[in-house]
mmCIF file of C-alpha atoms in Angstrom:
data_model
loop_
_atom_site.group_PDB
_atom_site.id
_atom_site.type_symbol
_atom_site.label_atom_id
_atom_site.label_comp_id
_atom_site.label_asym_id
_atom_site.label_seq_id
_atom_site.Cartn_x
_atom_site.Cartn_y
_atom_site.Cartn_z
ATOM 1 C CA MET A 1085 117.957 100.048 124.706
ATOM 2 C CA LYS A 1086 116.647 99.379 128.199
ATOM 3 C CA THR A 1087 114.006 96.846 127.137
ATOM 4 C CA ASN A 1088 113.335 95.064 123.865
ATOM 5 C CA LYS A 1089 109.656 94.496 124.446
ATOM 6 C CA LYS A 1090 107.595 94.114 121.284
ATOM 7 C CA ALA A 1091 104.295 95.917 120.974
ATOM 8 C CA ARG A 1092 101.201 94.075 122.085
ATOM 9 C CA VAL A 1093 99.018 93.033 119.159
ATOM 10 C CA TYR A 1094 95.516 94.347 119.755
ATOM 11 C CA ASN A 1095 92.440 92.923 118.114
ATOM 12 C CA SER A 1096 89.885 95.725 118.130
ATOM 13 C CA PRO A 1097 86.293 94.425 118.369
ATOM 14 C CA ILE A 1098 84.871 97.558 116.754
ATOM 15 C CA VAL A 1099 87.326 97.476 113.820
ATOM 16 C CA ASP A 1100 86.528 93.763 113.384
ATOM 17 C CA SER A 1101 82.830 94.474 113.437
ATOM 18 C CA ILE A 1102 83.046 97.146 110.736
ATOM 19 C CA LEU A 1103 85.483 95.176 108.593
ATOM 20 C CA SER A 1104 83.159 92.176 108.678
ATOM 21 C CA ASN A 1105 80.456 94.314 107.016
ATOM 22 C CA ILE A 1106 82.752 95.388 104.175
ATOM 23 C CA SER A 1107 82.820 93.012 101.221
ATOM 24 C CA LYS A 1108 85.962 91.742 99.549
ATOM 25 C CA GLU A 1109 84.895 93.570 96.364
ATOM 26 C CA GLU A 1110 84.649 96.916 98.208
ATOM 27 C CA LEU A 1111 88.138 96.440 99.630
ATOM 28 C CA GLU A 1112 89.448 95.593 96.163
ATOM 29 C CA ILE A 1113 87.916 98.758 94.693
ATOM 30 C CA THR A 1114 89.630 100.867 97.370
ATOM 31 C CA GLU A 1115 92.899 99.032 96.764
ATOM 32 C CA GLY A 1116 92.567 99.666 93.020
ATOM 33 C CA LYS A 1117 92.083 103.403 93.596
ATOM 34 C CA MET A 1118 95.099 103.541 95.887
ATOM 35 C CA ARG A 1119 97.339 101.598 93.510
ATOM 36 C CA LEU A 1120 96.259 103.852 90.634
ATOM 37 C CA ALA A 1121 97.200 106.903 92.729
ATOM 38 C CA MET A 1122 100.583 105.304 93.474
ATOM 39 C CA LYS A 1123 101.209 104.662 89.777
ATOM 40 C CA ILE A 1124 100.407 108.293 88.940
ATOM 41 C CA ALA A 1125 102.544 109.607 91.832
ATOM 42 C CA ASP A 1126 105.496 107.471 90.710
ATOM 43 C CA ALA A 1127 105.104 108.653 87.103
ATOM 44 C CA ILE A 1128 104.991 112.322 88.176
ATOM 45 C CA LYS A 1129 108.282 111.805 90.007
ATOM 46 C CA ALA A 1130 109.802 109.844 87.127
ATOM 47 C CA LYS A 1131 108.938 112.699 84.765
ATOM 48 C CA GLY A 1132 111.055 114.997 86.924
ATOM 49 C CA PHE A 1133 108.325 116.977 88.673
ATOM 50 C CA ASN A 1134 109.848 117.189 92.133
ATOM 51 C CA LYS A 1135 107.063 119.329 93.514
ATOM 52 C CA LYS A 1136 103.370 118.653 93.162
ATOM 53 C CA SER A 1137 102.951 122.338 92.371
ATOM 54 C CA ASP A 1138 105.218 122.024 89.278
ATOM 55 C CA PHE A 1139 102.985 119.341 87.857
ATOM 56 C CA ALA A 1140 99.854 121.337 88.752
ATOM 57 C CA LYS A 1141 101.303 124.321 86.927
ATOM 58 C CA LYS A 1142 102.083 122.205 83.869
ATOM 59 C CA LEU A 1143 98.466 121.041 83.707
ATOM 60 C CA ASN A 1144 97.089 124.434 84.663
ATOM 61 C CA LYS A 1145 95.395 122.938 87.730
ATOM 62 C CA GLN A 1146 95.210 123.838 91.413
ATOM 63 C CA ASN A 1147 97.516 121.973 93.834
ATOM 64 C CA SER A 1148 94.435 120.724 95.643
ATOM 65 C CA GLU A 1149 93.272 118.988 92.449
ATOM 66 C CA ILE A 1150 96.537 117.036 92.237
ATOM 67 C CA SER A 1151 96.303 116.161 95.956
ATOM 68 C CA LYS A 1152 92.829 114.778 95.344
ATOM 69 C CA TRP A 1153 94.061 112.652 92.419
ATOM 70 C CA LEU A 1154 96.876 111.219 94.538
ATOM 71 C CA SER A 1155 94.811 110.643 97.663
ATOM 72 C CA GLY A 1156 93.628 107.186 96.652
ATOM 73 C CA THR A 1157 90.003 108.238 97.066
ATOM 74 C CA HIS A 1158 89.292 109.809 93.681
ATOM 75 C CA ASN A 1159 86.953 108.464 91.007
ATOM 76 C CA PHE A 1160 88.713 109.476 87.803
ATOM 77 C CA THR A 1161 86.881 110.407 84.624
ATOM 78 C CA THR A 1162 88.123 108.964 81.345
ATOM 79 C CA GLU A 1163 89.131 112.495 80.294
ATOM 80 C CA THR A 1164 91.403 112.915 83.320
ATOM 81 C CA LEU A 1165 92.949 109.480 82.855
ATOM 82 C CA MET A 1166 93.623 110.239 79.182
ATOM 83 C CA LEU A 1167 95.179 113.584 80.146
ATOM 84 C CA LEU A 1168 97.449 111.918 82.715
ATOM 85 C CA GLN A 1169 98.288 109.084 80.353
ATOM 86 C CA ASN A 1170 99.458 111.524 77.703
ATOM 87 C CA GLU A 1171 101.329 113.854 80.056
ATOM 88 C CA LEU A 1172 103.072 111.106 81.962
ATOM 89 C CA SER A 1173 103.606 108.579 79.150
ATOM 90 C CA ILE A 1174 102.066 105.744 81.120
ATOM 91 C CA ASN A 1175 99.289 103.333 80.362
ATOM 92 C CA LEU A 1176 96.269 104.018 82.562
ATOM 93 C CA ILE A 1177 93.542 102.913 80.173
ATOM 94 C CA ASN A 1178 93.980 99.701 78.273
ATOM 95 C CA SER A 1179 91.837 100.216 75.190
ATOM 96 C CA GLU A 1180 93.083 97.226 73.218
ATOM 97 C CA ILE A 1181 90.415 94.634 72.511
ATOM 98 C CA GLU A 1182 91.394 91.122 73.304
ATOM 99 C CA VAL A 1183 89.242 88.298 71.901
ATOM 100 C CA LYS A 1184 89.682 84.709 72.860
ATOM 101 C CA VAL A 1185 87.822 82.060 70.862
ATOM 102 C CA GLU A 1186 87.604 78.655 72.307
ATOM 103 C CA LEU A 1187 87.167 76.148 69.507
ATOM 104 C CA LYS A 1188 85.606 73.102 71.063
ATOM 105 C CA CYS A 1189 84.443 71.110 68.084
ATOM 106 C CA ILE A 1190 84.329 71.333 64.264
ATOM 107 C CA TYR A 1191 81.413 69.595 62.626
ATOM 108 C CA ILE A 1192 81.827 68.724 58.941
ATOM 109 C CA GLU A 1193 78.992 67.186 56.997
ATOM 110 C CA THR A 1194 80.077 65.103 53.994
ATOM 111 C CA LYS A 1195 77.987 63.470 51.320
ATOM 112 C CA ALA A 1196 79.486 60.057 50.900
ATOM 113 C CA PRO A 1197 77.891 57.791 48.293
ATOM 114 C CA ASN A 1198 78.421 54.772 50.421
ATOM 115 C CA LYS A 1199 78.345 54.637 54.218
ATOM 116 C CA ASN A 1200 81.058 52.021 54.184
ATOM 117 C CA ASN A 1201 83.447 54.416 52.488
ATOM 118 C CA SER A 1202 85.718 56.096 54.928
ATOM 119 C CA PHE A 1203 88.514 58.555 54.755
ATOM 120 C CA ASN A 1204 90.891 60.125 57.176
ATOM 121 C CA LEU A 1205 89.308 63.507 57.920
ATOM 122 C CA SER A 1206 92.358 64.893 59.689
ATOM 123 C CA SER A 1207 94.460 64.324 56.595
ATOM 124 C CA LEU A 1208 92.424 67.054 54.853
ATOM 125 C CA PHE A 1209 93.719 69.707 57.229
ATOM 126 C CA THR A 1210 97.022 71.062 58.199
ATOM 127 C CA ILE A 1211 96.460 72.185 61.734
ATOM 128 C CA GLN A 1212 98.928 74.214 63.675
ATOM 129 C CA LYS A 1213 98.019 74.486 67.298
ATOM 130 C CA PRO A 1214 98.165 78.141 68.399
ATOM 131 C CA ASP A 1215 99.692 78.839 71.802
ATOM 132 C CA TYR A 1216 96.361 79.764 73.326
ATOM 133 C CA VAL A 1217 94.754 76.414 72.417
ATOM 134 C CA GLN A 1218 95.540 73.782 74.961
ATOM 135 C CA LYS A 1219 94.220 70.820 72.996
ATOM 136 C CA TYR A 1220 91.991 70.015 70.054
ATOM 137 C CA SER A 1221 90.460 66.928 68.599
ATOM 138 C CA PHE A 1222 88.109 65.726 65.902
ATOM 139 C CA CYS A 1223 84.817 64.844 67.481
ATOM 140 C CA PRO A 1224 82.859 61.922 66.158
ATOM 141 C CA VAL A 1225 79.238 62.962 65.478
ATOM 142 C CA MET B 237 96.550 108.706 132.170
ATOM 143 C CA GLU B 238 98.189 105.351 131.491
ATOM 144 C CA CYS B 239 98.418 104.295 127.878
ATOM 145 C CA GLU B 240 100.283 101.840 125.693
ATOM 146 C CA LEU B 241 101.307 101.760 122.061
ATOM 147 C CA VAL B 242 99.620 98.684 120.517
ATOM 148 C CA LYS B 243 99.734 97.207 117.025
ATOM 149 C CA LEU B 244 96.354 96.874 115.331
ATOM 150 C CA ASP B 245 95.952 93.304 114.198
ATOM 151 C CA LYS B 246 93.452 93.538 111.330
ATOM 152 C CA LEU B 247 94.859 96.708 109.772
ATOM 153 C CA SER B 248 98.590 95.982 109.873
ATOM 154 C CA ASN B 249 99.903 94.004 106.924
ATOM 155 C CA ASP B 250 103.073 93.288 104.933
ATOM 156 C CA GLU B 251 103.865 96.888 103.966
ATOM 157 C CA THR B 252 102.793 98.931 106.975
ATOM 158 C CA SER B 253 102.321 98.405 110.694
ATOM 159 C CA ILE B 254 99.405 100.362 112.062
ATOM 160 C CA TYR B 255 99.482 101.320 115.721
ATOM 161 C CA SER B 256 97.229 103.216 118.089
ATOM 162 C CA LEU B 257 97.386 104.234 121.742
ATOM 163 C CA PHE B 258 95.477 101.945 124.102
ATOM 164 C CA ILE B 259 94.010 103.994 126.948
ATOM 165 C CA GLU B 260 93.969 101.802 130.044
ATOM 166 C CA GLU B 261 91.067 103.448 131.872
ATOM 167 C CA GLU B 262 88.887 103.396 128.758
ATOM 168 C CA ASN B 263 89.977 99.873 127.797
ATOM 169 C CA LYS B 264 90.102 100.916 124.151
ATOM 170 C CA THR B 265 92.378 102.688 121.704
ATOM 171 C CA LEU B 266 92.194 106.268 120.471
ATOM 172 C CA PHE B 267 91.161 104.871 117.092
ATOM 173 C CA ASP B 268 88.364 102.800 118.714
ATOM 174 C CA MET B 269 87.144 106.055 120.272
ATOM 175 C CA PHE B 270 87.228 107.795 116.900
ATOM 176 C CA ILE B 271 85.052 105.042 115.416
ATOM 177 C CA GLU B 272 82.615 105.007 118.339
ATOM 178 C CA GLU B 273 82.209 108.769 118.279
ATOM 179 C CA ASN B 274 81.503 108.959 114.559
ATOM 180 C CA VAL B 275 80.065 105.702 113.313
ATOM 181 C CA ILE B 276 76.449 106.615 114.010
ATOM 182 C CA ASN B 277 76.391 109.951 112.208
ATOM 183 C CA HIS B 278 79.046 109.231 109.571
ATOM 184 C CA LYS B 279 78.918 105.486 109.019
ATOM 185 C CA ALA B 280 79.913 105.560 105.335
ATOM 186 C CA GLU B 281 82.882 107.807 106.034
ATOM 187 C CA VAL B 282 84.077 105.636 108.910
ATOM 188 C CA GLU B 283 83.829 102.576 106.656
ATOM 189 C CA ASP B 284 85.760 104.389 103.940
ATOM 190 C CA ILE B 285 88.509 105.279 106.421
ATOM 191 C CA ILE B 286 88.762 101.662 107.557
ATOM 192 C CA LYS B 287 88.898 100.441 103.948
ATOM 193 C CA ARG B 288 91.749 102.844 103.234
ATOM 194 C CA LEU B 289 93.671 101.935 106.382
ATOM 195 C CA HIS B 290 93.245 98.248 105.626
ATOM 196 C CA ASN B 291 94.780 98.852 102.195
ATOM 197 C CA ILE B 292 97.535 101.112 103.526
ATOM 198 C CA GLY B 293 98.640 98.029 105.461
ATOM 199 C CA LYS B 294 98.935 96.256 102.096
ATOM 200 C CA VAL B 295 100.350 98.972 99.826
ATOM 201 C CA GLY B 296 102.293 101.237 102.220
ATOM 202 C CA ALA B 297 101.635 104.556 103.953
ATOM 203 C CA ARG B 298 102.584 106.697 100.962
ATOM 204 C CA ILE B 299 102.775 110.389 101.798
ATOM 205 C CA HIS B 300 100.158 111.384 99.223
ATOM 206 C CA PHE B 301 97.493 109.394 101.091
ATOM 207 C CA PHE B 302 97.803 111.915 103.932
ATOM 208 C CA LYS B 303 97.352 115.584 104.629
ATOM 209 C CA VAL B 304 100.784 116.422 105.978
ATOM 210 C CA ASN B 305 102.124 119.132 108.289
ATOM 211 C CA GLU B 306 99.276 119.067 110.777
ATOM 212 C CA GLY B 307 101.678 119.321 113.702
ATOM 213 C CA VAL B 308 104.942 121.138 114.304
ATOM 214 C CA PRO B 309 107.744 120.762 111.738
ATOM 215 C CA GLY B 310 109.269 117.290 111.784
ATOM 216 C CA ASP B 311 106.907 115.652 114.261
ATOM 217 C CA GLY B 312 105.116 113.512 111.644
ATOM 218 C CA VAL B 313 101.657 114.551 112.809
ATOM 219 C CA CYS B 314 99.313 114.424 109.830
ATOM 220 C CA ALA B 315 95.752 113.502 108.946
ATOM 221 C CA LEU B 316 94.375 110.867 106.639
ATOM 222 C CA TYR B 317 93.415 112.693 103.430
ATOM 223 C CA ASP B 318 89.840 113.931 103.662
ATOM 224 C CA ASN B 319 88.271 114.513 100.304
ATOM 225 C CA PRO B 320 86.158 117.605 99.576
ATOM 226 C CA ASN B 321 82.845 115.950 100.399
ATOM 227 C CA SER B 322 83.918 114.332 103.662
ATOM 228 C CA TYR B 323 83.557 115.684 107.188
ATOM 229 C CA LEU B 324 85.809 113.553 109.367
ATOM 230 C CA ARG B 325 89.403 114.261 110.184
ATOM 231 C CA LEU B 326 91.539 111.449 111.592
ATOM 232 C CA PHE B 327 94.901 112.494 112.999
ATOM 233 C CA CYS B 328 97.923 110.195 112.805
ATOM 234 C CA ILE B 329 101.672 110.186 113.239
ATOM 235 C CA ARG B 330 103.516 108.872 110.206
ATOM 236 C CA TYR B 331 106.980 107.297 110.361
ATOM 237 C CA GLY B 332 107.936 106.813 106.699
ATOM 238 C CA THR B 333 105.784 104.458 104.651
ATOM 239 C CA GLN B 334 105.969 101.609 107.134
ATOM 240 C CA ILE B 335 104.596 102.771 110.488
ATOM 241 C CA ILE B 336 101.635 104.936 111.374
ATOM 242 C CA ILE B 337 100.081 105.652 114.742
ATOM 243 C CA LEU B 338 96.374 106.389 114.648
ATOM 244 C CA GLY B 339 94.996 108.978 117.002
ATOM 245 C CA ASN B 340 91.510 110.359 117.375
ATOM 246 C CA GLY B 341 89.975 113.236 115.450
ATOM 247 C CA GLY B 342 86.452 114.281 114.748
ATOM 248 C CA TYR B 343 83.939 116.239 112.760
ATOM 249 C CA LYS B 344 85.129 119.267 110.814
ATOM 250 C CA PRO B 345 82.336 121.335 109.253
ATOM 251 C CA LYS B 346 82.904 122.652 105.745
ATOM 252 C CA ASN B 347 82.630 126.266 106.820
ATOM 253 C CA VAL B 348 85.596 125.837 109.174
ATOM 254 C CA ARG B 349 88.937 126.392 107.486
ATOM 255 C CA ASN B 350 91.382 125.477 110.271
ATOM 256 C CA PHE B 351 90.931 122.557 112.642
ATOM 257 C CA GLN B 352 92.214 124.782 115.488
ATOM 258 C CA GLU B 353 88.835 126.504 115.431
ATOM 259 C CA ILE B 354 87.218 123.301 116.744
ATOM 260 C CA ASP B 355 88.192 122.522 120.344
ATOM 261 C CA LYS B 356 87.795 118.763 119.975
ATOM 262 C CA LEU B 357 90.047 118.627 116.899
ATOM 263 C CA LYS B 358 92.572 120.945 118.470
ATOM 264 C CA ASP B 359 92.738 118.804 121.640
ATOM 265 C CA GLU B 360 93.160 115.565 119.699
ATOM 266 C CA ASN B 361 95.815 117.090 117.449
ATOM 267 C CA TYR B 362 97.777 118.627 120.323
ATOM 268 C CA PHE B 363 97.660 115.352 122.218
ATOM 269 C CA LEU B 364 99.249 113.556 119.261
ATOM 270 C CA ARG B 365 101.925 116.243 119.077
ATOM 271 C CA LYS B 366 102.709 115.424 122.691
ATOM 272 C CA VAL B 367 102.826 111.681 121.928
ATOM 273 C CA SER B 368 105.145 112.314 118.981
ATOM 274 C CA LYS B 369 107.451 114.447 121.122
ATOM 275 C CA GLU B 370 107.646 111.738 123.789
ATOM 276 C CA ILE B 371 108.359 109.006 121.217
ATOM 277 C CA THR B 372 111.067 111.142 119.608
ATOM 278 C CA GLN B 373 112.626 111.644 123.034
ATOM 279 C CA ARG B 374 112.566 107.912 123.755
ATOM 280 C CA LEU B 375 113.983 107.127 120.314
ATOM 281 C CA SER B 376 116.884 109.480 120.948
ATOM 282 C CA GLU B 377 117.514 107.869 124.345
ATOM 283 C CA LYS B 378 117.074 104.390 122.818
ATOM 284 C CA ASP B 379 114.258 103.541 125.219
ATOM 285 C CA ILE B 380 112.343 102.810 122.022
ATOM 286 C CA ILE B 381 113.858 101.557 118.788
ATOM 287 C CA ILE B 382 112.469 101.078 115.310
ATOM 288 C CA THR B 383 113.262 97.543 114.175
ATOM 289 C CA LYS B 384 115.708 96.883 111.314
ATOM 290 C CA ASP B 385 112.919 96.312 108.803
ATOM 291 C CA PHE B 386 111.529 99.761 109.796
ATOM 292 C CA LYS B 387 108.155 98.194 110.522
ATOM 293 C CA ASP B 388 107.867 98.082 114.303
ATOM 294 C CA PHE B 389 108.551 99.783 117.566
ATOM 295 C CA GLU B 390 110.231 97.908 120.388
ATOM 296 C CA GLY B 391 111.074 98.956 123.910
ATOM 297 C CA ASP B 392 109.246 100.936 126.537
ATOM 298 C CA LEU B 393 105.883 101.471 124.884
ATOM 299 C CA THR B 394 103.857 102.552 127.919
ATOM 300 C CA PHE B 395 103.215 106.212 128.668
ATOM 301 C CA ASN B 396 101.672 108.330 131.345
ATOM 302 C CA PHE B 397 100.176 111.533 130.048
ATOM 303 C CA GLU B 398 98.445 113.796 132.507
ATOM 304 C CA ASP B 399 96.097 115.814 130.449
ATOM 305 C CA TYR B 400 94.287 113.783 127.806
ATOM 306 C CA GLU B 401 90.561 114.483 127.937
ATOM 307 C CA ASN B 402 88.156 112.794 125.623
#
């Protein structure tokens, strides 16, 4: 090589100006679409469809439809995602419902005949701390 | 016409380096020209293109993000995928998933099937073919190399093309 000069890094004012008007959320949506397209493209290959046209034929679609799906610009319908999920054996829609309950305090009302009587409330319970609970305590009311 | 291959700061990222040609007498890149020429009439599309390029820097220039074979066989000239309801075509040269060079492009009406029917698009495309040919020549003569991580060009990155007209 006659020279080993690195390329000059150019900061384009017009690109900067347009990027500054695009929100982080908009960029994330575009990234999500592109990553989804990548996941589908990888799965098509992993399933042994070496040509896009083979996969199009399998789904009875036009090649241009597959190109659109893989372009990273497409807004998929649930129907299309379900179709791809089934054909490609990948998870594109997570339909499992995950519920997290944060138990902050348990209030127990007791009818004690005498206010001076006391008992150890925690001894009434056997509590096993689940993994998703970081800490728990009995709250004095 | 003097020009130089420059790396675009805000678009290049971990996965892909994004270059364009800086035209000395215009004091801007081909991609700057593309934005200037189209941002008024097609602002949303220009923004969409920039969003995609910004993310290509992050995720890689995967072949399915492009419309390939827009040049002669093997020259890497392609266009960023334009979806059915878009009107802008941006030409690029793609070197694997890690380097792309952005050119100019322009408006392609829906009733036009081939870009060659539009003089502006034809000129921009043919200019990139010429750039690709020159880079290939320099790569073979080792005047330009692609770095070991496949992400950058090094070497003689200045060019003198006679017949670019914007």
